Coordinates of C-alpha atoms and ligand atoms in Angstrom, one line a residue:
M3 CA -8.1 15.5 -24.0
K4 CA -5.6 12.9 -23.1
L5 CA -2.0 13.9 -23.0
P6 CA 0.1 12.5 -25.8
E7 CA 2.7 9.9 -24.6
T8 CA 5.4 12.1 -26.0
G9 CA 5.1 15.8 -26.9
W10 CA 3.9 16.8 -30.4
T11 CA 6.2 18.6 -32.7
R12 CA 5.9 22.3 -33.4
D13 CA 4.5 21.5 -36.9
Q14 CA 1.8 19.1 -35.5
I15 CA 0.8 21.7 -32.9
F16 CA 0.5 24.6 -35.3
T17 CA -1.1 22.6 -38.0
A18 CA -3.8 21.5 -35.6
L19 CA -4.2 25.1 -34.2
A20 CA -4.4 26.7 -37.6
E21 CA -7.1 24.2 -38.6
L22 CA -9.2 25.1 -35.6
R23 CA -8.7 28.8 -36.2
A24 CA -9.8 28.5 -39.8
G25 CA -13.4 27.8 -38.6
D26 CA -13.4 31.0 -36.5
L27 CA -14.9 34.4 -37.3
P28 CA -12.1 36.3 -39.2
T29 CA -10.5 39.0 -37.0
E30 CA -9.0 40.8 -39.9
G31 CA -10.3 42.2 -43.1
G32 CA -13.5 43.9 -41.9
A33 CA -16.0 40.9 -42.2
A34 CA -16.9 41.2 -38.5
F35 CA -19.1 43.9 -37.1
A36 CA -19.0 42.6 -33.5
Y37 CA -16.5 41.1 -31.2
V38 CA -13.3 42.3 -32.9
Y39 CA -11.7 45.7 -33.4
D40 CA -9.5 45.9 -36.5
S41 CA -7.2 48.9 -37.0
G42 CA -6.0 47.4 -40.3
E43 CA -2.5 48.2 -39.2
R44 CA -0.6 44.9 -39.3
A45 CA 2.8 46.3 -38.2
A46 CA 1.3 47.8 -35.0
S47 CA -0.5 44.5 -34.2
E48 CA 2.7 42.5 -34.7
L49 CA 4.6 44.9 -32.4
A50 CA 1.9 44.5 -29.7
A51 CA 2.2 40.7 -30.0
E52 CA 5.9 40.9 -29.6
A53 CA 5.6 43.1 -26.4
F54 CA 3.0 40.7 -25.1
R55 CA 5.4 37.8 -25.6
L56 CA 8.2 39.5 -23.9
F57 CA 6.0 39.9 -20.7
L58 CA 4.1 36.7 -21.0
G59 CA 5.8 35.1 -18.0
S60 CA 6.0 38.1 -15.7
N61 CA 3.4 38.4 -12.8
G62 CA 1.6 41.5 -11.9
L63 CA 0.8 40.0 -8.5
D64 CA 3.7 41.7 -6.9
P65 CA 4.9 45.1 -8.3
T66 CA 8.0 45.1 -6.1
A67 CA 9.2 41.9 -7.8
F68 CA 8.3 43.2 -11.3
P69 CA 8.9 47.0 -11.1
S70 CA 8.7 47.1 -14.9
L71 CA 5.0 46.4 -14.6
L72 CA 4.5 49.0 -12.0
R73 CA 6.1 51.5 -14.3
L74 CA 4.2 50.4 -17.4
E75 CA 0.9 50.6 -15.4
N76 CA 1.6 54.0 -14.0
E77 CA 2.3 55.3 -17.5
V78 CA -0.7 53.7 -19.1
V79 CA -3.0 54.9 -16.3
G80 CA -1.4 58.4 -16.5
F81 CA -2.3 58.6 -20.2
A82 CA -5.9 57.4 -19.4
A83 CA -6.4 59.9 -16.6
A84 CA -5.4 62.8 -18.9
H85 CA -7.4 61.4 -21.8
L86 CA -10.5 61.1 -19.5
G87 CA -10.3 64.6 -18.1
G88 CA -8.9 63.6 -14.7
G89 CA -7.0 66.1 -12.6
L90 CA -3.5 65.6 -11.1
E91 CA -5.0 63.8 -8.2
A92 CA -6.9 61.2 -10.4
A93 CA -5.9 57.5 -9.8
G94 CA -6.7 54.3 -11.5
S95 CA -5.9 50.7 -12.3
F96 CA -5.1 48.6 -15.3
T97 CA -7.6 45.7 -15.5
S98 CA -8.4 42.7 -17.8
G99 CA -11.4 44.2 -19.5
G100 CA -14.6 46.2 -19.3
T101 CA -16.3 43.7 -17.1
E102 CA -13.5 43.8 -14.5
S103 CA -13.4 47.6 -14.6
L104 CA -17.1 47.8 -14.0
M105 CA -17.0 45.2 -11.2
L106 CA -14.3 47.4 -9.5
A107 CA -16.5 50.5 -9.9
V108 CA -19.3 48.7 -8.1
K109 CA -17.0 47.2 -5.4
T110 CA -15.6 50.6 -4.7
A111 CA -19.1 52.1 -4.3
R112 CA -20.1 49.3 -2.0
E113 CA -17.0 49.8 0.3
W114 CA -17.3 53.6 0.1
A115 CA -20.9 53.3 1.2
R116 CA -19.9 50.9 4.1
E117 CA -17.6 53.7 5.3
H118 CA -19.6 56.8 4.5
R119 CA -23.2 55.5 4.7
P120 CA -23.0 52.8 7.4
H121 CA -26.7 52.8 8.0
I122 CA -27.3 51.3 4.5
T123 CA -27.7 47.6 4.8
A124 CA -29.3 46.9 1.4
P125 CA -27.3 49.0 -1.1
E126 CA -28.8 49.9 -4.5
M127 CA -27.2 51.0 -7.8
I128 CA -29.2 52.7 -10.5
V129 CA -28.6 51.4 -14.0
P130 CA -30.4 52.6 -17.2
A131 CA -31.7 49.9 -19.4
T132 CA -29.1 50.6 -22.1
A133 CA -26.1 50.2 -19.7
H134 CA -23.9 47.1 -20.4
A135 CA -24.9 43.8 -18.9
A136 CA -21.5 43.7 -17.1
L137 CA -23.1 46.2 -14.5
H138 CA -25.8 43.6 -13.9
K139 CA -23.2 41.0 -13.4
A140 CA -21.2 43.2 -11.0
A141 CA -24.5 43.8 -8.9
H142 CA -25.1 40.1 -8.9
Y143 CA -21.6 39.1 -7.8
L144 CA -21.3 41.9 -5.2
G145 CA -24.7 41.7 -3.6
V146 CA -25.9 45.2 -4.6
T147 CA -29.5 45.6 -5.7
L148 CA -29.7 46.8 -9.3
V149 CA -32.5 49.3 -9.8
P150 CA -33.1 49.5 -13.6
T151 CA -34.4 52.8 -15.1
A152 CA -36.2 53.6 -18.4
I153 CA -34.6 55.1 -21.4
D154 CA -36.0 57.5 -24.0
P155 CA -37.4 55.3 -26.8
I156 CA -36.5 57.8 -29.5
S157 CA -32.9 58.8 -28.6
F158 CA -32.2 55.6 -26.6
R159 CA -30.5 57.8 -24.0
A160 CA -31.0 57.3 -20.2
D161 CA -34.0 59.2 -18.8
V162 CA -32.7 61.6 -16.2
A163 CA -36.2 62.0 -14.6
A164 CA -36.5 58.3 -14.2
I165 CA -33.0 58.2 -12.5
A166 CA -34.0 61.0 -10.2
A167 CA -37.2 59.1 -9.2
A168 CA -35.3 55.9 -8.6
I169 CA -33.0 57.4 -5.9
T170 CA -33.7 56.2 -2.4
P171 CA -31.9 56.5 0.9
N172 CA -30.3 53.1 0.0
T173 CA -28.8 54.3 -3.3
I174 CA -25.0 54.2 -3.4
L175 CA -24.2 54.5 -7.1
L176 CA -25.4 56.1 -10.3
T177 CA -24.2 54.8 -13.6
A178 CA -24.5 55.8 -17.2
S179 CA -22.8 55.1 -20.6
A180 CA -20.5 57.0 -23.0
S181 CA -21.5 55.5 -25.1
S182 CA -23.9 52.7 -24.9
Y183 CA -22.9 49.5 -26.7
A184 CA -26.3 48.7 -28.3
H185 CA -27.1 52.1 -29.8
G186 CA -23.9 54.0 -29.6
V187 CA -25.3 57.1 -27.9
V188 CA -24.0 59.1 -25.0
D189 CA -26.2 59.4 -22.0
P190 CA -27.0 62.9 -20.5
I191 CA -23.8 62.8 -18.3
A192 CA -23.8 66.4 -17.2
E193 CA -27.4 66.2 -15.9
I194 CA -26.9 62.9 -14.1
G195 CA -23.7 64.4 -12.6
Q196 CA -25.9 67.2 -11.1
L197 CA -28.1 64.5 -9.5
A198 CA -25.0 62.8 -8.1
L199 CA -23.8 66.1 -6.6
R200 CA -27.2 67.0 -5.2
H201 CA -27.6 63.6 -3.5
E202 CA -23.9 63.2 -2.7
L203 CA -23.6 59.9 -4.6
L204 CA -20.8 58.2 -6.5
F205 CA -21.3 58.3 -10.3
H206 CA -19.6 55.9 -12.7
V207 CA -19.5 56.6 -16.4
D208 CA -19.0 53.4 -18.4
G209 CA -16.7 54.6 -21.2
C210 CA -15.4 51.0 -21.9
I211 CA -16.3 51.4 -25.5
G212 CA -16.5 55.1 -26.0
G213 CA -13.9 56.5 -23.7
F214 CA -10.9 56.1 -25.9
L215 CA -12.5 57.1 -29.3
L216 CA -15.0 59.9 -28.4
P217 CA -12.3 62.5 -27.6
Y218 CA -10.7 61.8 -30.9
F219 CA -14.1 62.1 -32.7
R220 CA -14.6 65.5 -30.9
R221 CA -11.2 66.7 -32.2
L222 CA -12.4 65.7 -35.7
G223 CA -15.3 68.1 -35.4
A224 CA -18.1 65.6 -34.4
Q225 CA -20.6 66.6 -31.8
V226 CA -19.5 64.8 -28.7
P227 CA -20.9 66.0 -25.3
A228 CA -18.7 66.1 -22.2
F229 CA -18.8 62.7 -20.5
D230 CA -15.6 62.3 -18.5
L231 CA -14.0 63.2 -15.1
S232 CA -14.1 66.9 -16.2
V233 CA -17.9 66.8 -15.7
P234 CA -18.9 67.8 -12.2
G235 CA -20.4 64.8 -10.3
V236 CA -18.6 62.1 -12.2
T237 CA -16.5 60.1 -9.8
S238 CA -15.0 57.3 -12.0
V239 CA -14.8 56.4 -15.7
S240 CA -13.8 53.0 -17.3
M241 CA -12.2 52.7 -20.7
D242 CA -11.1 49.6 -22.7
F243 CA -7.8 49.5 -24.6
H244 CA -8.8 46.3 -26.2
K245 CA -11.6 48.1 -28.1
Y246 CA -10.8 51.3 -30.0
A247 CA -7.1 51.5 -28.9
Y248 CA -6.9 48.2 -30.8
A249 CA -4.8 46.5 -28.1
P250 CA -4.8 42.7 -27.7
K251 CA -7.7 41.5 -25.5
G252 CA -7.3 41.7 -21.7
A253 CA -6.7 45.6 -21.5
S254 CA -8.8 48.1 -19.8
V255 CA -8.6 50.8 -17.2
I256 CA -10.7 52.4 -14.4
V257 CA -9.9 56.0 -13.4
Y258 CA -11.2 57.6 -10.2
R259 CA -11.4 61.3 -9.2
D260 CA -8.7 60.5 -6.5
K261 CA -6.7 58.0 -4.5
A262 CA -9.1 58.2 -1.6
L263 CA -11.8 56.7 -3.7
R264 CA -9.5 54.1 -5.3
R265 CA -8.5 52.8 -1.9
H266 CA -12.0 51.2 -1.6
Q267 CA -11.2 49.1 -4.7
M268 CA -8.2 47.3 -3.0
Y269 CA -8.4 43.9 -1.4
A270 CA -5.8 42.7 1.2
C271 CA -5.6 39.5 3.1
A272 CA -3.1 38.5 5.9
G273 CA -5.4 36.0 7.4
W274 CA -3.8 32.8 6.2
T275 CA -0.5 31.1 6.4
G276 CA 1.0 32.2 3.1
Y277 CA 2.1 35.5 1.7
T278 CA 0.1 38.6 2.5
V279 CA -2.1 39.3 -0.5
I280 CA -2.7 42.8 -1.8
N281 CA -4.8 43.0 -5.0
P282 CA -5.8 46.4 -6.4
T283 CA -7.9 44.5 -9.0
V284 CA -9.9 41.3 -9.2
Q285 CA -7.1 39.1 -10.5
S286 CA -4.2 38.1 -8.4
T287 CA -1.6 36.3 -10.5
K288 CA -1.8 38.0 -13.8
S289 CA 0.5 38.1 -16.9
G290 CA 2.1 41.4 -17.7
G291 CA 1.5 40.6 -21.4
P292 CA -1.7 42.6 -21.9
L293 CA -0.3 45.6 -20.1
A294 CA 3.0 45.6 -22.1
A295 CA 1.2 45.1 -25.3
A296 CA -1.3 48.0 -24.6
W297 CA 1.7 50.2 -23.6
A298 CA 3.6 49.3 -26.7
L299 CA 0.7 50.0 -29.0
L300 CA -0.1 53.4 -27.5
R301 CA 3.5 54.3 -28.0
A302 CA 3.7 52.8 -31.5
I303 CA 0.6 54.4 -32.9
G304 CA 0.8 57.7 -31.0
D305 CA -1.7 60.6 -30.8
Q306 CA -1.6 61.4 -34.5
G307 CA -1.9 57.8 -35.5
Y308 CA -5.0 57.4 -33.4
L309 CA -6.4 60.6 -34.7
D310 CA -5.9 59.1 -38.2
L311 CA -7.6 55.8 -37.2
A312 CA -10.5 57.7 -35.6
Q313 CA -10.9 59.6 -38.9
R314 CA -11.1 56.4 -40.8
T315 CA -13.6 55.0 -38.3
L316 CA -15.7 58.2 -38.5
D317 CA -15.7 58.1 -42.3
A318 CA -16.7 54.5 -42.4
T319 CA -19.5 55.1 -39.8
R320 CA -20.9 58.1 -41.7
A321 CA -20.8 56.2 -45.0
I322 CA -22.5 53.2 -43.5
I323 CA -25.2 55.2 -41.6
G324 CA -25.8 57.3 -44.8
G325 CA -26.1 54.0 -46.8
L326 CA -28.4 52.4 -44.3
R327 CA -30.7 55.4 -44.4
E328 CA -31.0 55.1 -48.2
I329 CA -32.0 51.4 -48.1
E330 CA -35.7 51.2 -48.3
G331 CA -37.1 48.9 -45.6
L332 CA -34.5 49.8 -43.0
R333 CA -34.4 52.3 -40.2
V334 CA -31.4 53.5 -38.1
L335 CA -32.1 53.7 -34.4
G336 CA -31.3 57.0 -32.7
E337 CA -28.4 59.2 -33.7
P338 CA -25.2 57.5 -32.6
E339 CA -22.3 59.7 -31.5
M340 CA -20.0 56.6 -31.7
S341 CA -19.1 54.2 -34.5
L342 CA -21.8 51.8 -33.2
V343 CA -25.0 51.5 -35.2
A344 CA -28.3 49.7 -34.5
F345 CA -30.8 49.4 -37.4
T346 CA -34.1 47.7 -37.7
G347 CA -36.8 47.1 -40.3
A348 CA -39.0 50.0 -41.2
S349 CA -42.0 47.9 -40.5
P350 CA -42.4 45.3 -37.6
E351 CA -42.9 42.5 -40.2
F352 CA -39.5 43.0 -41.7
P353 CA -37.5 39.6 -41.5
L354 CA -34.6 41.1 -39.5
F355 CA -33.1 37.9 -38.3
A356 CA -33.3 36.4 -41.8
L357 CA -31.3 39.4 -43.0
A358 CA -28.6 38.6 -40.5
D359 CA -28.5 35.1 -41.9
A360 CA -28.5 36.4 -45.5
M361 CA -25.5 38.6 -44.6
K362 CA -23.7 35.7 -43.0
L363 CA -24.0 33.8 -46.2
R364 CA -22.4 36.7 -47.9
G365 CA -19.5 36.5 -45.4
W366 CA -20.5 39.3 -42.9
L367 CA -21.2 39.1 -39.2
V368 CA -23.8 41.5 -38.0
Q369 CA -25.1 41.1 -34.5
P370 CA -28.8 40.6 -33.6
Q371 CA -30.0 42.5 -30.6
F372 CA -33.4 41.5 -29.1
S373 CA -36.4 43.7 -28.4
G374 CA -37.2 45.0 -24.9
F375 CA -36.9 48.0 -22.6
G376 CA -38.1 50.4 -25.2
S377 CA -35.8 49.2 -28.0
P378 CA -37.1 47.1 -31.0
A379 CA -35.2 44.1 -32.2
N380 CA -32.4 45.3 -34.4
L381 CA -29.0 44.4 -35.9
H382 CA -25.9 46.0 -34.5
L383 CA -22.7 47.1 -36.1
T384 CA -19.4 47.8 -34.3
I385 CA -17.5 49.8 -36.9
S386 CA -13.7 50.1 -36.8
A387 CA -11.0 51.6 -39.0
A388 CA -10.6 48.6 -41.2
H389 CA -14.2 48.8 -42.2
L390 CA -13.5 51.9 -44.3
A391 CA -11.9 49.7 -47.0
V392 CA -14.9 47.4 -47.2
K393 CA -17.9 49.7 -46.6
D394 CA -19.1 49.9 -50.2
R395 CA -19.0 46.1 -50.6
F396 CA -20.8 45.8 -47.3
L397 CA -23.6 48.2 -48.3
A398 CA -24.0 46.6 -51.7
D399 CA -24.4 43.1 -50.1
L400 CA -26.8 44.6 -47.5
R401 CA -28.9 46.1 -50.3
A402 CA -29.0 42.7 -52.1
A403 CA -29.7 40.8 -48.9
V404 CA -32.6 43.2 -48.0
A405 CA -34.2 42.7 -51.4
E406 CA -33.7 38.9 -51.1
V407 CA -35.3 38.5 -47.7
Q408 CA -38.2 40.9 -48.6
T409 CA -39.1 38.8 -51.5
S410 CA -38.6 35.4 -49.9
P411 CA -41.7 33.7 -48.6
P412 CA -42.1 33.8 -44.8
D413 CA -40.8 30.7 -43.1
P414 CA -43.9 28.6 -42.0
G415 CA -41.9 26.7 -39.4
M416 CA -41.1 30.0 -37.8
A417 CA -44.7 31.1 -37.4
L418 CA -45.5 27.7 -35.9
L419 CA -42.5 27.9 -33.5
L420 CA -43.6 31.4 -32.4
Q421 CA -47.1 30.3 -31.8
A422 CA -45.9 27.4 -29.7
A423 CA -43.5 29.7 -27.8
A424 CA -46.4 32.0 -27.0
A425 CA -48.3 29.2 -25.4
L426 CA -45.6 28.0 -23.1
D427 CA -45.1 29.1 -19.5
F428 CA -41.4 30.0 -19.4
S429 CA -41.5 31.1 -15.8
N430 CA -41.6 27.5 -14.7
M431 CA -39.7 25.5 -17.3
S432 CA -37.3 22.7 -16.7
E433 CA -33.9 22.7 -18.4
E434 CA -34.9 19.7 -20.4
T435 CA -38.0 21.3 -21.7
F436 CA -35.9 24.4 -22.8
M437 CA -33.5 22.0 -24.6
Q438 CA -36.5 20.6 -26.4
A439 CA -37.8 24.0 -27.4
L440 CA -34.3 24.9 -28.7
A441 CA -34.2 21.6 -30.6
L442 CA -37.4 22.8 -32.4
A443 CA -35.4 25.8 -33.5
G444 CA -32.6 23.6 -34.8
V445 CA -30.2 23.7 -31.8
Q446 CA -29.0 20.2 -31.0
G447 CA -26.0 18.5 -29.5
G448 CA -24.3 21.8 -28.7
R449 CA -24.4 22.8 -32.3
L450 CA -26.1 26.0 -33.7
P451 CA -27.8 25.8 -37.1
D452 CA -26.4 27.6 -40.0
K453 CA -29.5 29.7 -40.2
M454 CA -30.2 31.4 -36.9
A455 CA -33.4 33.2 -37.8
A456 CA -35.7 30.7 -36.1
I457 CA -33.6 30.6 -32.9
N458 CA -33.2 34.4 -32.8
G459 CA -37.0 34.8 -33.4
L460 CA -37.7 32.3 -30.6
L461 CA -35.3 34.1 -28.2
D462 CA -36.7 37.5 -29.2
A463 CA -40.2 36.3 -28.3
L464 CA -39.2 35.3 -24.8
P465 CA -39.2 37.5 -21.8
A466 CA -35.7 38.4 -20.6
P467 CA -35.5 35.8 -17.7
A468 CA -36.6 33.0 -20.0
R469 CA -34.1 34.1 -22.6
E470 CA -31.4 33.9 -19.9
A471 CA -32.5 30.5 -18.8
A472 CA -32.6 29.2 -22.4
I473 CA -29.1 30.4 -23.0
V474 CA -27.8 29.0 -19.8
A475 CA -29.3 25.6 -20.7
F476 CA -27.6 25.8 -24.1
V477 CA -24.2 26.9 -22.9
N478 CA -24.2 24.4 -20.0
D479 CA -24.6 21.8 -22.6
L480 CA -22.0 23.4 -25.1
Y481 CA -19.1 23.1 -22.7
T482 CA -18.9 19.3 -22.6
H483 CA -15.3 18.2 -22.1
A484 CA -13.6 16.5 -25.0
Ligands
PLP501 C1 -20.2 50.0 -22.9 C2 -19.5 48.7 -22.6 N1 -19.3 48.4 -21.3 C3 -18.7 47.2 -20.9 C4 -18.3 46.2 -21.8 C5 -17.8 45.0 -21.4 O1 -16.4 44.8 -21.8 P1 -15.7 43.5 -21.8 O2 -16.4 42.6 -22.8 O3 -14.3 43.9 -22.2 O4 -15.7 42.8 -20.5 C6 -18.6 46.5 -23.2 C7 -18.3 45.5 -24.2 O5 -18.6 45.7 -25.4 C8 -19.2 47.8 -23.6 O6 -19.5 48.0 -24.9

């Protein structure tokens, strides 16, 4: 972009921005079953936006200069600690999202081990295959070896025996999900907690997606096992406000059993010529906007309001799972405790990715998840309160789309593509060759095809490292400055 010689008018700017936004996934109205969380409560969203704006220019870098932010954070974390079963001594931090919360959990474990297990030079963390990729990212950034463990292929929960078998003298951290993103199930937290106690290890529960909502589901009578700091052995829990608390993005929290543990999360630096840095979290300069918006929303919706939103989410989820189970040709994976559902074809030949395309043509975004680690390829739905109003239309469209893709002839190009993919050596492929393979599936010049079935089929056929390399090649090309 070249700067305009003189500034644009407000009209010019918002016309241009609105045009761009019109091409995006709609964030309201229930069309999206991934990426967005829609309460359907416009007034509350407007209020959060106003609070965000009020604090836009404030800086969380220095809580003594912005005591308002210290106060807001202590209140929000105080709510989270109580919501997540923490005692009076629990301590936490507001962060920018699930990924940052998980990075801090791993950083804390690494520093804790340096102090309490100084003999460990190659620390390891145990991560079930269903745990979020952000834990892999944290291990990668922080130099901790990630030890993956198997899951139960029927329930899609972490396998406790596999975790027990993976513990070595180098283990510093156990992790599990409440719930997992992909299948919406809660891992056996109490049993893993016992392992943590027996081996005197830290144990982080990733409640980024489930931590806020699951206690409400339990109050509404749903079966939700204990998963939080009240469970013996659990030492920290993360929870995102920008998911089921419907806060604007950039809002999460990590809560530890106590301050002694949280101390390991901090970073301080006096070794330069400027101001002494003390960062409890990853970011240094950070707008107070997301914190103020989350605080405002929690106060505006309140406990009863969130219970009502949870009821709507639970009703929508039950109706959608019930509807999915009635559609011949489809199968729901596991028994989700959360409002997250993964479904697949009843037979391996079912054209699952073509179904995602057929739903897109009808205006719905459902999210393909690839096969591996004991889970078949499937389509994922993140259901929120606003989906209650559209669930019948969604199920009717899904029924029609299933009938359509089952009666459509198989794509001959797809069979050829998969045959070609099977013959390639992905372990040793240049970025250029990847780009050529992607072009065969219709990806060119940083543009994705309207129909994604071929590219999804190709990605699904690849082993995980090749899938990663293909996506890196694509995205490296996608971000070409304009
Ligand atoms: C269980 C779980 N953990 C972590 C994350 C990562 O959160 P974020 O995208 O806010 O970084 C997600 C996101 O969906 C999640 O579902």
